């Protein structure tokens, strides 16, 4: 495994307005290999989003560091892309411009930007909506556009923070399949936060199980199943049960 990203002893403490100190992340160590698909699960408020923000360079680590190809990540850069839960599309831009928006900064001409945007809209089956506006799309369609935008920028690593969290179950399963297909054809490295254990076992090469706050890595569980995976496979059920049990222990504070 070629390691391209490492979190080394990353901790973070926030100070609230009334002076209270909240330790959100505690001594997280994680090595991410090229083309890995890693899912992070953990109790609500355990610091999952904070870890992703630190890895992306949006938030400084309190102590410790994040290394991308052994160089410290200090600010957001083109090598690391991010997809959030709430689509974060620009409402005043048509779909194709929403996908192309990250490319302007690299000084590319509009014709070239649109060519790339069209390709990725095609990949996420949204070509016919290229000139629609975000408010004309369903939640699932908007999230497809957000994924197309993230891939269009061609980052080596894609960070996804509960990207399918607000979608209905059917759309969610459809987009999980599509994401795997794009990941396989475009060879990306993905770090994916989810509160759905089913989603994690369906998608990941390895599932990182976090403890309750302050978030520590409790266990890293390899998912040794061929893709496409079947939820009817008994191993799928056993792995899901195992993770659910760990999470329940974290929430109730005792072994069960
Ligand atoms: P998760 O994504 O796992 O639900 P978060 O990373 O969003 O958790 O938050 C972890 C903890 O840190 C929570 O208790 C949250 O309230 C706190 N927190 C996150 N961001 C801030 C901030 N900017 N200021 C103060 N507290 C924060
Ligand atoms: Mg979160």
XYZ file of N, CA and C and ligand atoms in Angstrom:
796
model
N 0.845 -1.204 0.000
C 0.000 0.000 0.000
C 0.883 1.257 0.000
N 0.628 2.151 -0.972
C 1.337 3.438 -0.979
C 0.532 4.419 -0.143
N 1.107 4.838 0.967
C 0.397 5.779 1.836
C 0.491 7.178 1.231
N -0.674 7.824 1.012
C -0.583 9.194 0.482
C -1.031 10.235 1.511
N -1.754 9.783 2.520
C -2.210 10.748 3.528
C -2.049 10.141 4.915
N -1.522 10.972 5.822
C -1.400 10.486 7.199
C -1.862 11.558 8.169
N -2.681 11.124 9.121
C -2.978 11.990 10.262
C -2.104 11.470 11.399
N -1.318 12.363 11.974
C -0.380 11.945 13.003
C -0.736 12.632 14.313
N -1.237 11.831 15.249
C -1.532 12.350 16.588
C -2.384 13.606 16.587
N -3.417 13.626 15.767
C -4.224 14.845 15.622
C -5.213 14.986 16.784
N -5.153 16.107 17.461
C -6.108 16.434 18.521
C -6.652 17.831 18.275
N -7.847 18.077 18.821
C -8.432 19.414 18.656
C -9.341 19.741 19.837
N -9.128 20.872 20.423
C -9.995 21.340 21.505
C -10.613 22.664 21.071
N -11.939 22.750 21.193
C -12.618 24.005 20.863
C -12.912 24.757 22.149
N -12.930 26.070 22.034
C -13.373 26.869 23.165
C -14.700 27.516 22.796
N -15.728 27.295 23.601
C -17.033 27.880 23.285
C -17.063 29.335 23.769
N -18.155 30.046 23.400
C -18.237 31.475 23.732
C -18.183 31.719 25.235
N -18.763 30.784 26.015
C -18.717 31.000 27.475
C -17.478 30.354 28.127
N -16.441 30.157 27.317
C -15.154 29.757 27.879
C -14.982 28.265 28.173
N -16.022 27.494 27.844
C -15.938 26.043 28.065
C -15.022 25.418 27.004
N -14.224 24.473 27.446
C -13.330 23.815 26.477
C -13.879 22.437 26.126
N -14.011 22.199 24.813
C -14.537 20.908 24.347
C -13.452 20.183 23.562
N -13.038 19.043 24.084
C -12.052 18.264 23.348
C -12.818 17.419 22.331
N -12.679 17.789 21.070
C -13.486 17.140 20.029
C -12.775 15.922 19.453
N -11.461 16.016 19.286
C -10.698 14.932 18.660
C -9.467 14.665 19.516
N -9.197 13.382 19.740
C -8.096 13.033 20.636
C -7.140 12.022 19.999
N -5.917 12.454 19.745
C -4.832 11.562 19.291
C -5.227 10.622 18.156
N -5.700 11.197 17.073
C -6.083 10.357 15.932
C -4.882 10.104 15.027
N -4.629 8.833 14.784
C -3.583 8.401 13.854
C -4.231 7.571 12.765
N -4.005 7.963 11.527
C -4.647 7.239 10.423
C -3.754 7.318 9.188
N -3.539 6.171 8.564
C -2.795 6.147 7.300
C -3.744 5.759 6.190
N -3.764 6.554 5.140
C -4.666 6.299 4.020
C -3.830 5.954 2.793
N -4.113 4.803 2.218
C -3.368 4.364 1.038
C -4.001 4.882 -0.240
N -3.212 4.951 -1.302
C -3.726 5.390 -2.596
C -4.856 4.463 -3.027
N -5.937 5.066 -3.496
C -7.139 4.355 -3.969
C -7.956 3.690 -2.868
N -7.601 3.932 -1.632
C -8.404 3.401 -0.526
C -9.793 4.023 -0.527
N -10.747 3.250 -0.087
C -12.071 3.798 0.217
C -12.288 3.552 1.705
N -12.192 4.616 2.482
C -12.300 4.479 3.932
C -13.570 5.159 4.419
N -14.338 4.454 5.236
C -15.509 5.074 5.843
C -15.242 5.290 7.325
N -15.732 6.412 7.828
C -15.591 6.734 9.243
C -16.991 6.755 9.855
N -17.197 5.927 10.891
C -18.471 5.953 11.608
C -18.196 6.247 13.076
N -19.184 6.819 13.741
C -18.999 7.117 15.157
C -20.224 7.818 15.684
N -20.394 7.837 17.018
C -21.560 8.503 17.603
C -21.616 9.975 17.175
N -22.815 10.498 17.141
C -23.005 11.896 16.773
C -22.192 12.795 17.708
N -21.525 13.786 17.151
C -20.746 14.719 17.965
C -19.377 14.208 18.390
N -18.929 13.096 17.792
C -17.643 12.520 18.234
C -16.452 13.125 17.503
N -16.701 14.070 16.599
C -15.575 14.755 15.961
C -15.293 14.322 14.527
N -16.225 13.627 13.890
C -15.986 13.139 12.522
C -15.802 14.306 11.541
N -16.734 15.262 11.607
C -16.629 16.410 10.692
C -15.369 17.208 10.988
N -15.047 17.322 12.261
C -13.840 18.068 12.637
C -12.601 17.415 12.025
N -12.530 16.100 12.075
C -11.374 15.404 11.490
C -11.290 15.684 9.986
N -12.429 15.594 9.299
C -12.397 15.849 7.848
C -11.966 17.282 7.551
N -12.476 18.217 8.360
C -12.109 19.627 8.122
C -10.619 19.860 8.368
N -10.079 19.172 9.357
C -8.640 19.307 9.622
C -7.841 18.701 8.455
N -8.289 17.531 7.986
C -7.573 16.881 6.878
C -7.624 17.746 5.616
N -8.767 18.416 5.400
C -8.909 19.239 4.189
C -8.104 20.533 4.272
N -7.683 20.905 5.479
C -6.952 22.156 5.645
C -7.858 23.325 5.985
N -9.181 23.076 6.102
C -10.121 24.153 6.446
C -9.977 24.575 7.905
N -9.540 23.630 8.719
C -9.458 23.860 10.169
C -8.063 23.439 10.611
N -7.360 24.271 11.382
C -6.038 23.828 11.845
C -6.163 22.762 12.933
N -5.239 21.816 12.951
C -5.212 20.845 14.039
C -4.783 21.584 15.304
N -5.247 21.130 16.475
C -4.771 21.710 17.725
C -3.322 21.283 17.936
N -3.138 19.984 18.053
C -1.781 19.428 18.051
C -1.754 18.320 17.013
N -0.556 17.900 16.652
C -0.406 16.865 15.637
C -0.457 17.473 14.251
N -0.397 16.621 13.224
C -0.396 17.176 11.880
C -0.983 16.208 10.868
N -1.337 16.784 9.716
C -1.827 15.990 8.594
C -0.800 16.111 7.482
N -0.381 14.977 6.968
C 0.625 14.981 5.916
C 0.041 14.402 4.640
N 0.123 15.174 3.551
C -0.266 14.670 2.241
C 1.028 14.452 1.469
N 1.270 13.226 1.072
C 2.550 12.859 0.460
C 3.720 13.437 1.266
N 3.610 13.261 2.568
C 4.650 13.649 3.541
C 4.865 15.153 3.651
N 3.958 15.957 3.046
C 4.048 17.414 3.250
C 2.842 17.855 4.051
N 3.089 18.745 5.008
C 2.020 19.131 5.918
C 0.918 19.913 5.194
N -0.333 19.524 5.473
C -1.480 20.242 4.911
C -1.781 21.428 5.817
N -1.711 22.645 5.269
C -1.946 23.825 6.114
C -3.154 24.627 5.667
N -3.565 24.429 4.431
C -4.728 25.142 3.903
C -5.340 24.287 2.795
N -6.595 24.583 2.433
C -7.205 23.782 1.362
C -6.415 23.913 0.064
N -6.256 22.838 -0.651
C -5.514 22.873 -1.918
C -6.195 21.980 -2.941
N -5.719 22.021 -4.191
C -6.382 21.281 -5.272
C -6.284 19.761 -5.133
N -5.363 19.296 -4.318
C -5.196 17.832 -4.223
C -6.252 17.162 -3.351
N -6.972 17.984 -2.544
C -7.987 17.415 -1.657
C -9.330 18.099 -1.917
N -10.341 17.306 -2.281
C -11.677 17.850 -2.576
C -12.657 17.476 -1.481
N -13.755 18.225 -1.418
C -14.698 18.009 -0.325
C -16.139 17.999 -0.848
N -16.954 17.078 -0.361
C -18.394 17.072 -0.648
C -19.124 17.062 0.689
N -20.035 18.017 0.873
C -20.768 18.118 2.139
C -22.164 17.524 2.000
N -22.855 17.451 3.138
C -24.204 16.880 3.148
C -25.217 17.774 2.425
N -25.024 19.086 2.540
C -26.070 20.009 2.088
C -25.856 20.523 0.658
N -25.239 19.692 -0.181
C -25.039 19.976 -1.608
C -24.137 21.183 -1.882
N -24.319 22.262 -1.140
C -23.529 23.486 -1.306
C -23.328 23.911 -2.767
N -24.412 23.895 -3.533
C -24.349 24.438 -4.895
C -24.657 25.928 -4.850
N -24.172 26.659 -5.849
C -24.508 28.079 -5.931
C -25.858 28.207 -6.621
N -26.873 28.762 -5.919
C -28.227 28.784 -6.482
C -28.346 29.643 -7.744
N -27.439 30.594 -7.909
C -27.557 31.501 -9.062
C -26.819 30.978 -10.298
N -26.143 29.845 -10.172
C -25.421 29.294 -11.323
C -26.149 28.075 -11.866
N -26.205 27.966 -13.191
C -26.782 26.754 -13.765
C -25.858 25.575 -13.463
N -26.434 24.374 -13.605
C -25.738 23.149 -13.213
C -24.326 23.061 -13.799
N -24.202 23.305 -15.096
C -22.887 23.124 -15.734
C -21.849 24.086 -15.141
N -22.292 25.309 -14.791
C -21.354 26.259 -14.189
C -21.038 25.897 -12.744
N -22.010 25.280 -12.065
C -21.728 24.787 -10.719
C -20.632 23.719 -10.752
N -20.671 22.880 -11.777
C -19.650 21.826 -11.885
C -18.299 22.429 -12.276
N -18.348 23.460 -13.124
C -17.107 24.036 -13.651
C -16.478 25.059 -12.712
N -17.193 25.402 -11.636
C -16.787 26.564 -10.840
C -15.375 26.449 -10.254
N -14.990 25.266 -9.880
C -13.657 25.113 -9.281
C -12.531 25.218 -10.294
N -12.892 25.179 -11.574
C -11.848 25.140 -12.609
C -11.398 26.533 -13.041
N -12.241 27.540 -12.745
C -11.899 28.916 -13.117
C -10.559 29.329 -12.538
N -10.343 28.868 -11.323
C -9.163 29.331 -10.604
C -7.865 28.814 -11.232
N -7.986 27.755 -12.023
C -6.770 27.259 -12.660
C -6.536 27.956 -14.010
N -7.322 29.009 -14.266
C -7.094 29.837 -15.445
C -7.554 29.204 -16.756
N -8.433 28.197 -16.649
C -8.885 27.490 -17.840
C -9.938 28.311 -18.591
N -9.932 28.230 -19.923
C -10.936 28.925 -20.731
C -12.298 28.245 -20.574
N -13.357 29.048 -20.792
C -14.713 28.537 -20.571
C -15.013 27.275 -21.397
N -14.577 27.271 -22.649
C -14.849 26.126 -23.518
C -14.288 24.832 -22.893
N -13.066 24.935 -22.397
C -12.405 23.769 -21.778
C -13.103 23.378 -20.475
N -13.474 24.398 -19.686
C -14.156 24.131 -18.406
C -15.471 23.390 -18.645
N -16.207 23.865 -19.641
C -17.499 23.240 -19.942
C -17.323 21.816 -20.476
N -16.250 21.601 -21.206
C -15.996 20.259 -21.738
C -15.808 19.276 -20.578
N -15.004 19.691 -19.608
C -14.767 18.826 -18.440
C -16.063 18.651 -17.643
N -16.784 19.754 -17.440
C -18.041 19.694 -16.680
C -19.029 18.754 -17.362
N -19.100 18.837 -18.699
C -20.026 17.957 -19.440
C -19.671 16.491 -19.228
N -18.377 16.207 -19.245
C -17.945 14.822 -19.044
C -18.450 14.293 -17.697
N -18.244 15.093 -16.639
C -18.629 14.596 -15.306
C -20.142 14.602 -15.103
N -20.845 15.520 -15.768
C -22.309 15.463 -15.707
C -22.805 14.188 -16.372
N -22.115 13.788 -17.425
C -22.440 12.543 -18.105
C -22.201 11.352 -17.164
N -21.069 11.404 -16.454
C -20.711 10.322 -15.531
C -21.779 10.134 -14.450
N -22.353 11.239 -13.965
C -23.374 11.119 -12.911
C -24.801 11.161 -13.481
N -24.908 10.945 -14.791
C -26.202 10.865 -15.480
C -27.049 12.135 -15.294
N -26.402 13.307 -15.407
C -27.118 14.571 -15.227
C -26.976 15.496 -16.439
N -26.525 14.946 -17.564
C -26.263 15.787 -18.745
C -27.473 16.598 -19.165
N -28.650 15.980 -19.108
C -29.827 16.693 -19.626
C -30.238 17.865 -18.741
N -29.612 17.970 -17.555
C -29.934 19.090 -16.661
C -28.828 20.145 -16.620
N -27.946 20.095 -17.605
C -26.782 20.986 -17.608
C -27.170 22.455 -17.448
N -28.302 22.840 -18.026
C -28.672 24.258 -17.988
C -29.818 24.561 -17.030
N -30.122 23.595 -16.169
C -31.127 23.836 -15.126
C -30.456 24.561 -13.953
N -31.279 25.086 -13.058
C -30.749 25.726 -11.856
C -30.992 24.803 -10.656
N -30.174 24.909 -9.604
C -30.288 23.981 -8.472
C -31.706 23.836 -7.917
N -32.474 24.942 -7.848
C -33.810 24.824 -7.239
C -34.757 23.974 -8.077
N -34.376 23.703 -9.330
C -35.230 22.870 -10.186
C -34.933 21.381 -10.025
N -33.970 21.042 -9.165
C -33.534 19.648 -9.027
C -33.990 19.055 -7.701
N -34.114 17.717 -7.690
C -34.405 17.022 -6.429
C -33.105 16.932 -5.605
N -33.241 16.516 -4.352
C -32.068 16.389 -3.484
C -31.020 15.446 -4.060
N -31.486 14.305 -4.571
C -30.557 13.324 -5.139
C -29.823 13.881 -6.351
N -30.550 14.655 -7.177
C -29.925 15.249 -8.367
C -28.901 16.299 -7.967
N -29.225 17.077 -6.952
C -28.272 18.097 -6.501
C -26.992 17.442 -5.976
N -27.171 16.331 -5.266
C -25.986 15.677 -4.728
C -25.153 15.067 -5.852
N -25.806 14.606 -6.916
C -25.064 14.127 -8.087
C -24.199 15.254 -8.665
N -24.797 16.458 -8.730
C -24.055 17.606 -9.271
C -22.857 17.926 -8.354
N -23.095 17.852 -7.044
C -22.000 18.135 -6.102
C -20.863 17.122 -6.284
N -21.225 15.879 -6.539
C -20.200 14.851 -6.758
C -19.463 15.115 -8.076
N -20.226 15.484 -9.111
C -19.593 15.804 -10.398
C -18.604 16.955 -10.232
N -19.003 17.966 -9.460
C -18.121 19.110 -9.242
C -16.836 18.678 -8.545
N -16.978 17.836 -7.520
C -15.795 17.397 -6.775
C -14.845 16.612 -7.687
N -15.398 15.736 -8.528
C -14.550 14.939 -9.421
C -13.940 15.800 -10.530
N -14.684 16.813 -10.991
C -14.191 17.659 -12.089
C -12.893 18.356 -11.720
N -12.744 18.663 -10.446
C -11.518 19.343 -10.008
C -10.343 18.378 -9.947
N -10.652 17.103 -10.110
C -9.646 16.056 -10.176
C -8.686 16.029 -8.977
N -9.242 16.044 -7.772
C -8.365 15.952 -6.601
C -7.902 14.509 -6.432
N -6.784 14.307 -5.766
C -6.349 12.920 -5.525
C -7.180 12.275 -4.428
N -7.570 13.116 -3.463
C -8.345 12.603 -2.337
C -9.677 13.329 -2.265
N -10.714 12.558 -2.041
C -12.036 13.138 -1.917
C -12.540 12.902 -0.502
N -12.875 13.983 0.195
C -13.431 13.870 1.537
C -14.927 14.080 1.425
N -15.712 13.174 1.986
C -17.160 13.283 1.864
C -17.776 13.191 3.257
N -18.507 14.252 3.645
C -19.065 14.311 4.996
C -20.573 14.044 4.945
N -20.969 12.828 5.227
C -22.370 12.407 5.182
C -23.074 12.905 3.919
N -22.478 12.647 2.744
C -23.016 13.250 1.520
C -24.420 12.758 1.162
N -24.776 11.561 1.637
C -26.092 11.022 1.276
C -27.063 11.070 2.458
N -26.667 11.810 3.503
C -27.431 11.818 4.742
C -28.857 12.311 4.617
N -29.114 13.208 3.667
C -30.466 13.769 3.609
C -31.279 13.189 2.458
N -30.799 12.086 1.882
C -31.526 11.499 0.748
C -32.438 10.365 1.205
N -33.474 10.104 0.419
C -34.339 8.969 0.746
C -33.577 7.664 0.477
N -34.042 6.572 1.089
C -33.296 5.305 1.094
C -32.989 4.798 -0.317
N -33.954 4.935 -1.214
C -33.774 4.402 -2.566
C -32.702 5.184 -3.326
N -32.804 6.516 -3.300
C -31.823 7.371 -3.978
C -30.433 7.137 -3.393
N -30.418 6.941 -2.093
C -29.153 6.742 -1.407
C -28.432 5.491 -1.923
N -29.165 4.402 -2.046
C -28.574 3.144 -2.514
C -28.097 3.288 -3.965
N -28.873 4.011 -4.752
C -28.497 4.275 -6.141
C -27.189 5.069 -6.218
N -27.091 6.097 -5.390
C -25.894 6.940 -5.428
C -24.673 6.218 -4.851
N -24.892 5.328 -3.888
C -23.764 4.522 -3.374
C -23.159 3.715 -4.522
N -24.032 3.098 -5.318
C -23.565 2.300 -6.462
C -22.805 3.175 -7.446
N -23.393 4.357 -7.724
C -22.756 5.248 -8.695
C -21.408 5.725 -8.204
N -21.344 6.044 -6.925
C -20.078 6.526 -6.372
C -18.999 5.451 -6.513
N -19.345 4.197 -6.225
C -18.370 3.108 -6.358
C -17.910 2.967 -7.814
N -18.869 3.117 -8.715
C -18.530 3.006 -10.135
C -17.541 4.110 -10.542
N -17.806 5.344 -10.107
C -16.909 6.456 -10.465
C -15.553 6.273 -9.779
N -15.606 5.853 -8.534
C -14.362 5.640 -7.775
C -13.497 4.597 -8.479
N -14.135 3.532 -8.968
C -13.379 2.473 -9.636
C -12.847 2.933 -10.988
N -13.656 3.716 -11.729
C -13.191 4.104 -13.065
C -12.225 5.289 -13.023
N -12.284 6.122 -11.971
C -11.405 7.295 -11.932
C -10.313 7.189 -10.878
N -10.224 6.039 -10.241
C -9.162 5.757 -9.267
C -8.879 6.916 -8.305
N -9.817 7.144 -7.422
C -9.629 8.182 -6.410
C -9.424 7.533 -5.052
N -8.980 8.345 -4.130
C -8.901 7.919 -2.734
C -10.034 8.629 -2.012
N -10.846 7.871 -1.274
C -12.034 8.474 -0.669
C -12.058 8.262 0.844
N -12.337 9.346 1.542
C -12.584 9.299 2.990
C -14.012 9.760 3.190
N -14.850 8.879 3.703
C -16.288 9.082 3.646
C -16.865 8.942 5.059
N -17.437 10.012 5.575
C -18.069 9.955 6.897
C -19.535 9.616 6.722
N -20.025 8.684 7.519
C -21.448 8.359 7.453
C -21.948 7.945 8.827
N -23.245 8.163 9.096
C -23.779 7.605 10.333
C -24.484 6.284 10.034
N -24.467 5.889 8.753
C -25.122 4.630 8.381
C -24.103 3.493 8.326
N -24.251 2.537 9.228
C -23.337 1.394 9.274
C -23.492 0.550 8.006
N -24.716 0.416 7.549
C -24.991 -0.307 6.307
C -24.222 0.309 5.134
N -24.246 1.622 5.057
C -23.542 2.331 3.985
C -22.036 2.090 4.071
N -21.505 2.140 5.300
C -20.065 1.948 5.498
C -19.641 0.553 5.040
N -20.411 -0.472 5.418
C -20.037 -1.844 5.058
C -20.207 -2.064 3.554
N -21.166 -1.370 2.961
C -21.373 -1.509 1.517
C -20.221 -0.880 0.730
N -19.716 0.271 1.229
C -18.762 1.045 0.437
C -17.287 0.754 0.723
N -16.941 0.565 1.988
C -15.540 0.756 2.399
C -14.624 -0.450 2.196
N -13.332 -0.144 1.998
C -12.289 -1.165 2.157
C -12.009 -1.373 3.638
N -12.052 -0.251 4.365
C -11.846 -0.311 5.812
C -12.814 0.657 6.482
N -13.368 0.226 7.620
C -14.259 1.110 8.370
C -13.548 1.541 9.649
N -13.423 2.850 9.818
C -12.831 3.398 11.030
C -13.962 3.654 12.027
N -13.895 2.974 13.170
C -14.939 3.144 14.191
C -14.405 4.081 15.266
N -15.118 5.196 15.460
C -14.677 6.198 16.436
C -15.350 5.967 17.788
N -14.689 6.426 18.824
C -15.285 6.395 20.155
C -16.182 7.616 20.313
N -16.973 7.639 21.403
C -17.728 8.855 21.716
C -16.719 9.971 22.023
N -17.189 11.230 22.055
C -16.310 12.365 22.278
C -15.528 12.238 23.578
N -14.269 12.580 23.623
C -13.445 13.055 22.514
C -13.120 11.930 21.541
N -13.324 12.208 20.245
C -13.209 11.172 19.237
C -11.812 10.583 19.127
N -11.745 9.294 19.399
C -10.515 8.537 19.177
C -10.861 7.414 18.214
N -9.842 6.861 17.577
C -10.115 5.698 16.736
C -10.193 4.478 17.636
N -11.335 3.848 17.633
C -11.519 2.698 18.497
C -11.077 1.414 17.792
N -11.385 1.331 16.513
C -11.050 0.122 15.765
C -11.051 0.434 14.272
N -10.169 -0.225 13.528
C -10.216 -0.122 12.075
C -10.538 -1.522 11.545
N -11.697 -1.637 10.924
C -12.200 -2.951 10.525
C -12.101 -3.127 9.004
N -11.281 -4.083 8.542
C -11.226 -4.333 7.093
C -12.511 -5.018 6.623
N -13.014 -4.599 5.470
C -14.204 -5.254 4.906
C -13.722 -6.092 3.728
N -13.451 -7.348 4.010
C -12.901 -8.209 2.965
C -14.022 -8.887 2.187
N -14.711 -8.091 1.394
C -15.775 -8.628 0.542
C -15.594 -8.095 -0.867
N -15.790 -8.987 -1.827
C -15.732 -8.584 -3.230
C -16.829 -7.559 -3.529
N -16.587 -6.683 -4.504
C -17.638 -5.790 -4.980
C -18.132 -6.294 -6.331
N -19.350 -6.092 -6.723
C -20.413 -5.467 -5.944
C -20.850 -6.361 -4.778
N -21.105 -5.724 -3.654
C -21.454 -6.461 -2.447
C -22.955 -6.700 -2.348
N -23.267 -7.813 -1.741
C -24.679 -8.112 -1.528
C -24.987 -7.990 -0.049
N -26.069 -7.247 0.225
C -26.485 -7.110 1.618
C -27.039 -8.429 2.156
N -27.310 -9.362 1.245
C -27.841 -10.669 1.656
C -26.716 -11.624 2.071
N -25.464 -11.252 1.799
C -24.325 -12.085 2.201
C -24.235 -12.110 3.734
N -24.155 -13.316 4.348
C -24.113 -13.383 5.814
C -22.963 -12.576 6.423
N -21.832 -12.503 5.694
C -20.700 -11.725 6.211
C -21.073 -10.245 6.339
N -21.884 -9.756 5.391
C -22.347 -8.362 5.446
C -23.071 -8.129 6.777
N -23.933 -9.050 7.132
C -24.689 -8.940 8.386
C -23.785 -9.015 9.610
N -22.809 -9.919 9.560
C -21.923 -10.066 10.724
C -21.089 -8.802 10.949
N -20.562 -8.247 9.849
C -19.738 -7.035 9.978
C -20.587 -5.860 10.476
N -21.800 -5.764 9.936
C -22.711 -4.695 10.372
C -23.007 -4.821 11.860
N -23.319 -6.037 12.290
C -23.598 -6.276 13.716
C -22.428 -5.890 14.598
N -21.239 -6.283 14.144
C -20.034 -5.997 14.918
C -19.877 -4.482 15.135
N -20.049 -3.723 14.062
C -19.879 -2.261 14.174
C -20.982 -1.667 15.058
N -22.215 -2.130 14.840
C -23.328 -1.601 15.645
C -23.100 -1.850 17.133
N -22.559 -3.015 17.431
C -22.291 -3.347 18.829
C -21.238 -2.399 19.422
N -20.177 -2.163 18.660
C -19.137 -1.232 19.119
C -19.731 0.166 19.369
N -20.581 0.601 18.451
C -21.151 1.947 18.581
C -22.076 2.018 19.792
N -22.811 0.938 20.009
C -23.710 0.925 21.157
C -22.909 0.984 22.457
N -21.801 0.271 22.476
C -20.927 0.330 23.659
C -20.460 1.764 23.907
N -20.151 2.457 22.809
C -19.670 3.833 22.956
C -20.766 4.752 23.497
N -21.976 4.539 23.014
C -23.074 5.421 23.438
C -23.523 5.127 24.853
N -23.565 3.824 25.205
C -24.035 3.476 26.560
C -22.869 3.470 27.554
N -21.635 3.501 27.029
C -20.478 3.557 27.912
C -20.121 2.242 28.575
N -20.627 1.142 28.043
C -20.252 -0.145 28.630
C -20.186 -1.223 27.541
N -19.483 -2.308 27.858
C -19.411 -3.434 26.927
C -20.720 -4.205 26.987
N -21.161 -4.660 25.822
C -22.402 -5.458 25.828
C -22.114 -6.797 25.163
P -19.626 14.888 14.299
O -19.376 15.332 12.916
O -18.961 13.599 14.653
O -21.089 14.834 14.649
P -18.295 17.395 14.985
O -16.924 17.193 14.465
O -19.188 18.237 14.184
O -18.968 15.963 15.294
O -18.197 18.023 16.443
C -17.473 17.438 17.502
C -17.652 18.271 18.767
O -16.965 19.509 18.612
C -19.098 18.606 19.077
O -19.273 18.575 20.466
C -19.259 20.016 18.544
O -20.227 20.704 19.280
C -17.877 20.583 18.779
N -17.532 21.625 17.778
C -17.383 21.429 16.449
N -17.030 22.577 15.836
C -16.966 23.514 16.804
C -16.637 24.921 16.820
N -16.307 25.569 15.696
N -16.685 25.561 18.026
C -17.006 24.903 19.163
N -17.306 23.598 19.221
C -17.287 22.900 18.058
Mg -20.648 15.812 11.342
